[in-house]
């Protein structure tokens, strides 16, 4: 699809017009590309022409970039849209895409942003996929809390053997074995937290524990889940905001998935009404599915899921109590991720600390809810 725009575009430059689409993108990125080559940079943002900000463990850093004028930024936006078969224009001013090199990019153009400005946000992919052991050694679980369910001692003998094993792992703070057991035991897992908290990175790590013999379907707006050890894996992409060449929604892909015979479904970034469709999917036997979404803590994650699901027209037939009951029966584990700046005695930021603040796992409540 050729993007429709009344704004400056790459096709007006005869040199860029002769380049392949990905080469055009790379050429237009040239003023700030060296900043993305820094392995310590996790995020790059452009809020106005000729100025770039990068984030690393020490915080945000500004960089002057004289060659990065408004026309070049708009040409870059159009080139990214062309490369990814999307539109960027005053009528479609928001674009989400994956850059060459797998960097995730979000572009916003006027009139959503002030005139003669372009907002660009690029998140660099993690250099490597960490193992659960690596996360443990880096201290991700040092302050993780699991709230022991009320009545656990009396209910423990009646729980499934697998659940008793997982409870023992939590009591012993053996987080790696717990999460590996949760994945191989086909529990439904939600990884929650704020933007930049490490949700997707931890979700990737969980995927490493999925047996290679299974069939997996992933659903994303920008591909970030690369399941390299599983051959029988299908990656589905939806067009965020309906801008793409194939204007499908997460709900469309969830419906399609139910006819594709997956063993598990991995849905990155639930945002709204599709949470209801995903909940229906989980109740049809696709145990072991994993998702991520924004929630302030593990305790509030079920409430947050219910709020998203209620955006769906079909959910109007469900009262809150019934919907939450179904969620408690369906979501087995919630892990809350967080990233906080670290400061020295002088108040200078010395780094960032990623951590898992809380794990929710309550097989007692699930067992009781099932018989209410």
Coordinates of C-alpha atoms in Angstrom, one line a residue:
X1 CA 0.0 0.0 0.0
X2 CA 1.3 3.4 -0.9
X3 CA 0.9 5.8 2.1
X4 CA -1.5 8.7 1.6
X5 CA -0.1 11.9 3.0
X6 CA 0.0 15.6 2.3
X7 CA 3.2 15.9 4.3
X8 CA 6.8 15.7 2.9
X9 CA 7.6 12.2 1.8
X10 CA 10.6 10.2 0.7
X11 CA 9.3 9.9 -2.9
X12 CA 10.2 13.5 -3.5
X13 CA 13.9 12.8 -3.0
X14 CA 15.1 11.1 -6.3
X15 CA 17.9 9.3 -4.5
X16 CA 15.7 7.8 -1.8
X17 CA 13.1 6.9 -4.4
X18 CA 15.6 4.6 -6.1
X19 CA 16.5 2.8 -2.9
X20 CA 14.7 -0.4 -1.6
X21 CA 12.2 0.4 1.1
X22 CA 14.4 -0.9 3.9
X23 CA 17.5 0.9 2.6
X24 CA 15.4 4.1 2.5
X25 CA 14.6 3.7 6.1
X26 CA 18.2 3.0 7.0
X27 CA 19.4 6.1 5.1
X28 CA 16.8 8.4 6.8
X29 CA 17.9 7.0 10.2
X30 CA 21.5 7.8 9.5
X31 CA 21.6 11.0 11.7
X32 CA 20.6 9.0 14.8
X33 CA 21.6 5.4 13.9
X34 CA 24.9 5.6 15.8
X35 CA 23.0 6.2 19.0
X36 CA 21.1 3.0 18.5
X37 CA 24.3 1.1 18.1
X38 CA 25.2 1.8 21.7
X39 CA 24.4 -1.6 23.5
X40 CA 23.5 0.3 26.7
X41 CA 20.7 2.3 25.0
X42 CA 17.2 0.8 25.6
X43 CA 15.1 3.6 24.3
X44 CA 15.5 6.5 21.8
X45 CA 12.9 9.3 21.4
X46 CA 12.5 12.3 19.2
X47 CA 10.1 15.0 20.5
X48 CA 11.2 17.8 18.1
X49 CA 13.5 18.2 15.1
X50 CA 17.2 18.3 15.6
X51 CA 17.1 16.9 19.2
X52 CA 17.3 13.2 20.2
X53 CA 17.0 11.7 23.7
X54 CA 18.3 8.2 24.6
X55 CA 17.8 6.2 27.8
X56 CA 20.2 3.8 29.4
X57 CA 20.6 2.5 32.9
X58 CA 21.7 6.0 34.1
X59 CA 18.6 7.7 32.8
X60 CA 17.9 10.1 29.8
X61 CA 20.6 11.8 27.8
X62 CA 20.1 14.6 25.2
X63 CA 21.9 14.7 21.8
X64 CA 21.9 17.5 19.2
X65 CA 21.2 16.3 15.7
X66 CA 21.3 19.1 13.2
X67 CA 20.6 17.0 10.1
X68 CA 17.3 15.8 11.6
X69 CA 14.9 18.5 10.4
X70 CA 11.1 18.2 10.1
X71 CA 11.2 17.2 6.5
X72 CA 13.6 14.4 7.1
X73 CA 11.5 13.1 10.0
X74 CA 8.4 13.1 7.9
X75 CA 10.2 11.3 5.1
X76 CA 11.3 8.8 7.7
X77 CA 7.8 8.3 8.9
X78 CA 6.5 7.7 5.3
X79 CA 9.4 5.3 4.6
X80 CA 8.6 3.2 7.7
X81 CA 4.9 3.2 6.6
X82 CA 5.8 2.1 3.1
X83 CA 8.1 -0.6 4.4
X84 CA 5.4 -2.0 6.7
X85 CA 2.4 -1.6 4.3
X86 CA 0.8 1.0 6.5
X87 CA -0.4 4.6 6.2
X88 CA 0.9 7.8 7.8
X89 CA -1.0 11.0 7.2
X90 CA -3.1 13.7 8.9
X91 CA -6.0 11.3 8.8
X92 CA -3.9 8.4 10.1
X93 CA -1.3 10.1 12.3
X94 CA -0.2 7.1 14.5
X95 CA 2.0 4.3 13.3
X96 CA 3.4 1.2 15.1
X97 CA 6.0 -0.9 13.4
X98 CA 9.1 -3.0 13.6
X99 CA 12.3 -1.5 12.1
X100 CA 15.1 -3.4 10.3
X101 CA 17.0 -4.9 13.2
X102 CA 13.8 -5.6 15.2
X103 CA 13.6 -2.2 17.0
X104 CA 10.0 -1.4 17.9
X105 CA 8.9 2.1 16.7
X106 CA 6.0 4.3 17.4
X107 CA 5.5 7.4 15.2
X108 CA 3.0 10.2 15.7
X109 CA 2.6 13.1 13.2
X110 CA 0.6 16.3 13.1
X111 CA -2.2 17.2 13.9
X112 CA -1.9 14.9 16.9
X113 CA 1.4 16.5 17.8
X114 CA 2.3 20.2 17.4
X115 CA 2.9 21.6 13.9
X116 CA 6.3 21.0 12.4
X117 CA 7.1 18.2 15.0
X118 CA 7.2 14.5 14.8
X119 CA 7.2 12.1 17.8
X120 CA 9.3 9.1 17.4
X121 CA 9.8 6.4 20.0
X122 CA 12.1 3.5 19.4
X123 CA 12.6 0.6 21.8
X124 CA 15.6 -1.5 21.2
X125 CA 15.1 -5.3 21.5
X126 CA 16.9 -7.0 24.3
X127 CA 20.3 -8.1 23.2
X128 CA 19.6 -11.7 24.4
X129 CA 16.9 -13.8 25.8
X130 CA 17.6 -14.4 29.4
X131 CA 17.1 -17.7 31.2
X132 CA 15.3 -17.9 34.5
X133 CA 18.6 -18.7 36.1
X134 CA 20.1 -15.5 34.7
X135 CA 17.2 -13.5 36.0
X136 CA 17.7 -15.0 39.4
X137 CA 21.4 -14.2 39.4
X138 CA 20.7 -10.6 38.4
X139 CA 18.4 -10.2 41.4
X140 CA 15.0 -10.0 39.6
X141 CA 13.4 -12.1 42.4
X142 CA 15.3 -10.7 45.4
X143 CA 12.2 -8.7 46.6
X144 CA 9.4 -10.8 45.1
X145 CA 6.5 -11.3 47.4
X146 CA 4.0 -14.2 47.3
X147 CA 1.0 -13.7 49.6
X148 CA 0.2 -17.1 51.1
X149 CA -3.5 -17.8 50.6
X150 CA -5.8 -18.0 53.6
X151 CA -6.7 -21.6 54.5
X152 CA -3.8 -23.1 52.5
X153 CA -2.7 -25.5 55.3
X154 CA -6.1 -27.1 55.6
X155 CA -6.7 -27.1 51.8
X156 CA -3.3 -28.4 50.8
X157 CA -4.0 -32.1 50.9
X158 CA -6.9 -31.7 48.5
X159 CA -5.0 -29.7 45.9
X160 CA -3.6 -31.3 42.8
X161 CA -0.1 -32.7 43.2
X162 CA 1.2 -30.2 40.7
X163 CA -0.2 -27.3 42.7
X164 CA 1.3 -28.6 45.9
X165 CA 4.7 -28.7 44.2
X166 CA 4.3 -25.2 43.0
X167 CA 3.3 -24.0 46.5
X168 CA 6.4 -25.7 47.9
X169 CA 8.5 -23.8 45.3
X170 CA 7.0 -20.5 46.4
X171 CA 7.5 -21.2 50.0
X172 CA 11.2 -22.0 49.3
X173 CA 11.5 -18.9 47.1
X174 CA 12.6 -21.2 44.2
X175 CA 11.2 -18.8 41.6
X176 CA 12.9 -20.4 38.6
X177 CA 11.5 -23.8 39.3
X178 CA 8.0 -22.3 40.0
X179 CA 7.8 -20.6 36.7
X180 CA 9.2 -23.5 34.7
X181 CA 6.7 -25.7 36.4
X182 CA 3.9 -23.3 35.8
X183 CA 4.7 -23.3 32.0
X184 CA 5.2 -27.0 31.6
X185 CA 2.2 -27.6 33.8
X186 CA 0.1 -25.6 31.4
X187 CA -1.0 -22.9 33.7
X188 CA -2.4 -19.7 32.2
X189 CA 0.0 -16.8 33.0
X190 CA -0.4 -13.1 32.9
X191 CA 2.7 -10.9 33.1
X192 CA 1.7 -7.3 34.1
X193 CA 3.4 -4.0 34.8
X194 CA 4.0 -0.5 33.5
X195 CA 5.6 0.4 30.2
X196 CA 9.3 -0.5 30.2
X197 CA 9.0 -2.8 33.2
X198 CA 10.3 -5.8 31.3
X199 CA 7.0 -7.6 30.7
X200 CA 7.8 -8.7 27.1
X201 CA 11.4 -9.8 28.0
X202 CA 10.1 -12.0 30.9
X203 CA 7.4 -13.3 28.6
X204 CA 10.1 -14.4 26.2
X205 CA 11.9 -16.2 28.9
X206 CA 8.8 -18.1 29.9
X207 CA 8.3 -19.2 26.3
X208 CA 11.7 -21.0 26.5
X209 CA 10.1 -23.5 28.9
X210 CA 7.4 -24.5 26.4
X211 CA 8.0 -28.0 25.1
X212 CA 9.3 -28.1 21.5
X213 CA 6.6 -30.7 20.6
X214 CA 3.7 -28.2 20.9
X215 CA 2.0 -26.0 18.3
X216 CA 2.0 -22.3 19.2
X217 CA 0.2 -19.3 17.9
X218 CA 1.4 -15.8 18.8
X219 CA -0.7 -12.7 18.4
X220 CA 1.0 -9.3 18.4
X221 CA 0.8 -5.8 16.7
X222 CA 4.6 -5.8 16.3
X223 CA 6.5 -9.0 16.3
X224 CA 8.6 -9.4 19.4
X225 CA 8.0 -13.0 20.5
X226 CA 10.5 -15.1 18.6
X227 CA 10.0 -18.8 19.6
X228 CA 13.2 -20.1 18.0
X229 CA 13.1 -23.6 19.6
X230 CA 9.6 -24.5 18.3
X231 CA 9.2 -25.3 14.6
X232 CA 5.4 -25.6 14.7
X233 CA 4.8 -21.9 15.5
X234 CA 2.5 -19.4 13.7
X235 CA 3.0 -15.6 14.2
X236 CA -0.1 -13.5 13.6
X237 CA 0.1 -9.7 13.4
X238 CA -2.8 -7.3 13.6
X239 CA -2.9 -3.7 12.5
X240 CA -3.0 -1.4 15.5
X241 CA -5.5 1.3 14.9
X242 CA -6.6 -0.3 11.6
X243 CA -3.9 1.3 9.5
X244 CA -2.3 -1.8 8.0
X245 CA -2.7 -3.5 4.7
X246 CA -4.7 -6.2 6.3
X247 CA -7.1 -4.4 8.7
X248 CA -7.6 -7.1 11.2
X249 CA -8.1 -6.7 15.0
X250 CA -6.9 -8.9 17.8
X251 CA -10.4 -10.2 18.1
X252 CA -10.3 -11.3 14.5
X253 CA -7.1 -13.2 15.1
X254 CA -8.3 -14.8 18.3
X255 CA -11.3 -16.1 16.4
X256 CA -9.0 -17.4 13.7
X257 CA -6.8 -19.0 16.2
X258 CA -9.6 -21.2 17.5
X259 CA -9.7 -22.9 14.1
X260 CA -5.9 -23.3 13.9
X261 CA -5.5 -26.0 16.5
X262 CA -2.9 -24.4 18.8
X263 CA -1.8 -26.0 22.0
X264 CA -1.1 -22.6 23.4
X265 CA -1.8 -19.0 22.5
X266 CA 0.7 -16.2 23.3
X267 CA -0.9 -12.7 23.2
X268 CA 1.4 -9.8 23.9
X269 CA -0.2 -6.6 25.2
X270 CA -3.9 -6.9 25.9
X271 CA -5.2 -3.4 25.7
X272 CA -9.0 -3.4 25.6
X273 CA -12.1 -5.4 24.4
X274 CA -9.9 -8.2 23.0
X275 CA -9.4 -9.3 26.6
X276 CA -13.0 -10.7 26.5
X277 CA -12.2 -12.7 23.3
X278 CA -9.0 -14.0 24.9
X279 CA -10.9 -15.0 28.0
X280 CA -13.3 -17.0 25.8
X281 CA -10.3 -18.6 24.1
X282 CA -8.9 -19.7 27.5
X283 CA -12.2 -21.3 28.4
X284 CA -12.1 -23.5 25.3
X285 CA -9.2 -25.7 26.4
X286 CA -6.1 -23.7 25.4
X287 CA -4.4 -24.2 28.7
X288 CA -0.9 -22.9 29.2
X289 CA -1.5 -19.6 27.3
X290 CA 0.5 -16.5 28.3
X291 CA -0.4 -12.8 27.9
X292 CA 0.8 -9.4 29.1
X293 CA -0.9 -6.2 30.0
X294 CA -0.7 -3.1 32.1
X295 CA -1.7 -3.3 35.7
X296 CA -0.3 -1.5 38.8
X297 CA 0.3 -4.8 40.8
X298 CA -0.6 -8.4 40.8
X299 CA -3.5 -8.0 43.2
X300 CA -5.2 -5.5 40.9
X301 CA -4.5 -7.5 37.7
X302 CA -7.8 -9.5 37.8
X303 CA -9.7 -6.2 38.2
X304 CA -7.8 -4.7 35.3
X305 CA -8.5 -7.7 33.1
X306 CA -12.2 -7.5 33.9
X307 CA -12.3 -3.7 33.1
X308 CA -10.7 -4.4 29.7
X309 CA -13.1 -7.3 29.0
X310 CA -16.1 -5.1 29.9
X311 CA -15.3 -2.9 26.9
X312 CA -16.6 -5.7 24.7
X313 CA -20.3 -5.4 23.7
X314 CA -20.9 -9.1 24.6
X315 CA -19.6 -8.6 28.1
X316 CA -22.5 -6.4 28.9
X317 CA -24.5 -9.6 29.6
X318 CA -22.1 -10.5 32.4
X319 CA -22.3 -8.9 35.8
X320 CA -18.9 -8.0 37.4
X321 CA -19.1 -10.8 40.0
X322 CA -19.7 -13.5 37.4
X323 CA -16.9 -12.2 35.1
X324 CA -14.4 -12.1 37.9
X325 CA -15.4 -15.6 39.0
X326 CA -14.6 -16.8 35.5
X327 CA -11.2 -15.0 35.6
X328 CA -10.3 -16.5 38.9
X329 CA -11.1 -19.9 37.3
X330 CA -9.0 -19.1 34.2
X331 CA -6.0 -17.1 35.2
X332 CA -3.6 -19.2 37.3
X333 CA -0.5 -17.0 37.8
X334 CA 0.1 -13.3 37.7
X335 CA 3.6 -11.9 37.8
X336 CA 4.1 -8.1 38.3
X337 CA 7.2 -6.5 36.8
X338 CA 8.7 -3.2 37.8
X339 CA 11.7 -1.0 36.9
X340 CA 13.0 1.7 39.2
X341 CA 15.8 4.1 39.0
X342 CA 18.7 3.7 41.4
X343 CA 20.4 6.8 43.0
X344 CA 23.6 7.3 44.9
X345 CA 24.0 9.3 48.1
X346 CA 24.4 12.5 46.1
X347 CA 21.0 11.9 44.4
X348 CA 22.6 11.0 41.0
X349 CA 21.0 8.2 39.1
X350 CA 23.4 5.3 38.9
X351 CA 21.3 2.8 37.1
X352 CA 17.9 1.0 36.9
X353 CA 16.8 -2.0 38.8
X354 CA 14.4 -4.4 37.2
X355 CA 12.4 -6.6 39.6
X356 CA 9.4 -8.8 40.0
X357 CA 7.5 -7.2 42.9
X358 CA 4.7 -9.8 43.4
X359 CA 3.4 -13.1 42.3
X360 CA -0.2 -14.1 42.6
X361 CA -1.0 -17.8 42.7
X362 CA -4.0 -19.0 44.7
X363 CA -5.0 -22.6 43.9
X364 CA -7.2 -22.6 47.1
X365 CA -9.4 -19.8 45.8
X366 CA -9.6 -21.5 42.4
X367 CA -10.7 -24.8 43.9
X368 CA -13.3 -23.1 46.0
X369 CA -14.6 -20.9 43.2
X370 CA -15.0 -24.0 41.0
X371 CA -17.7 -25.4 43.3
X372 CA -19.5 -22.2 44.2

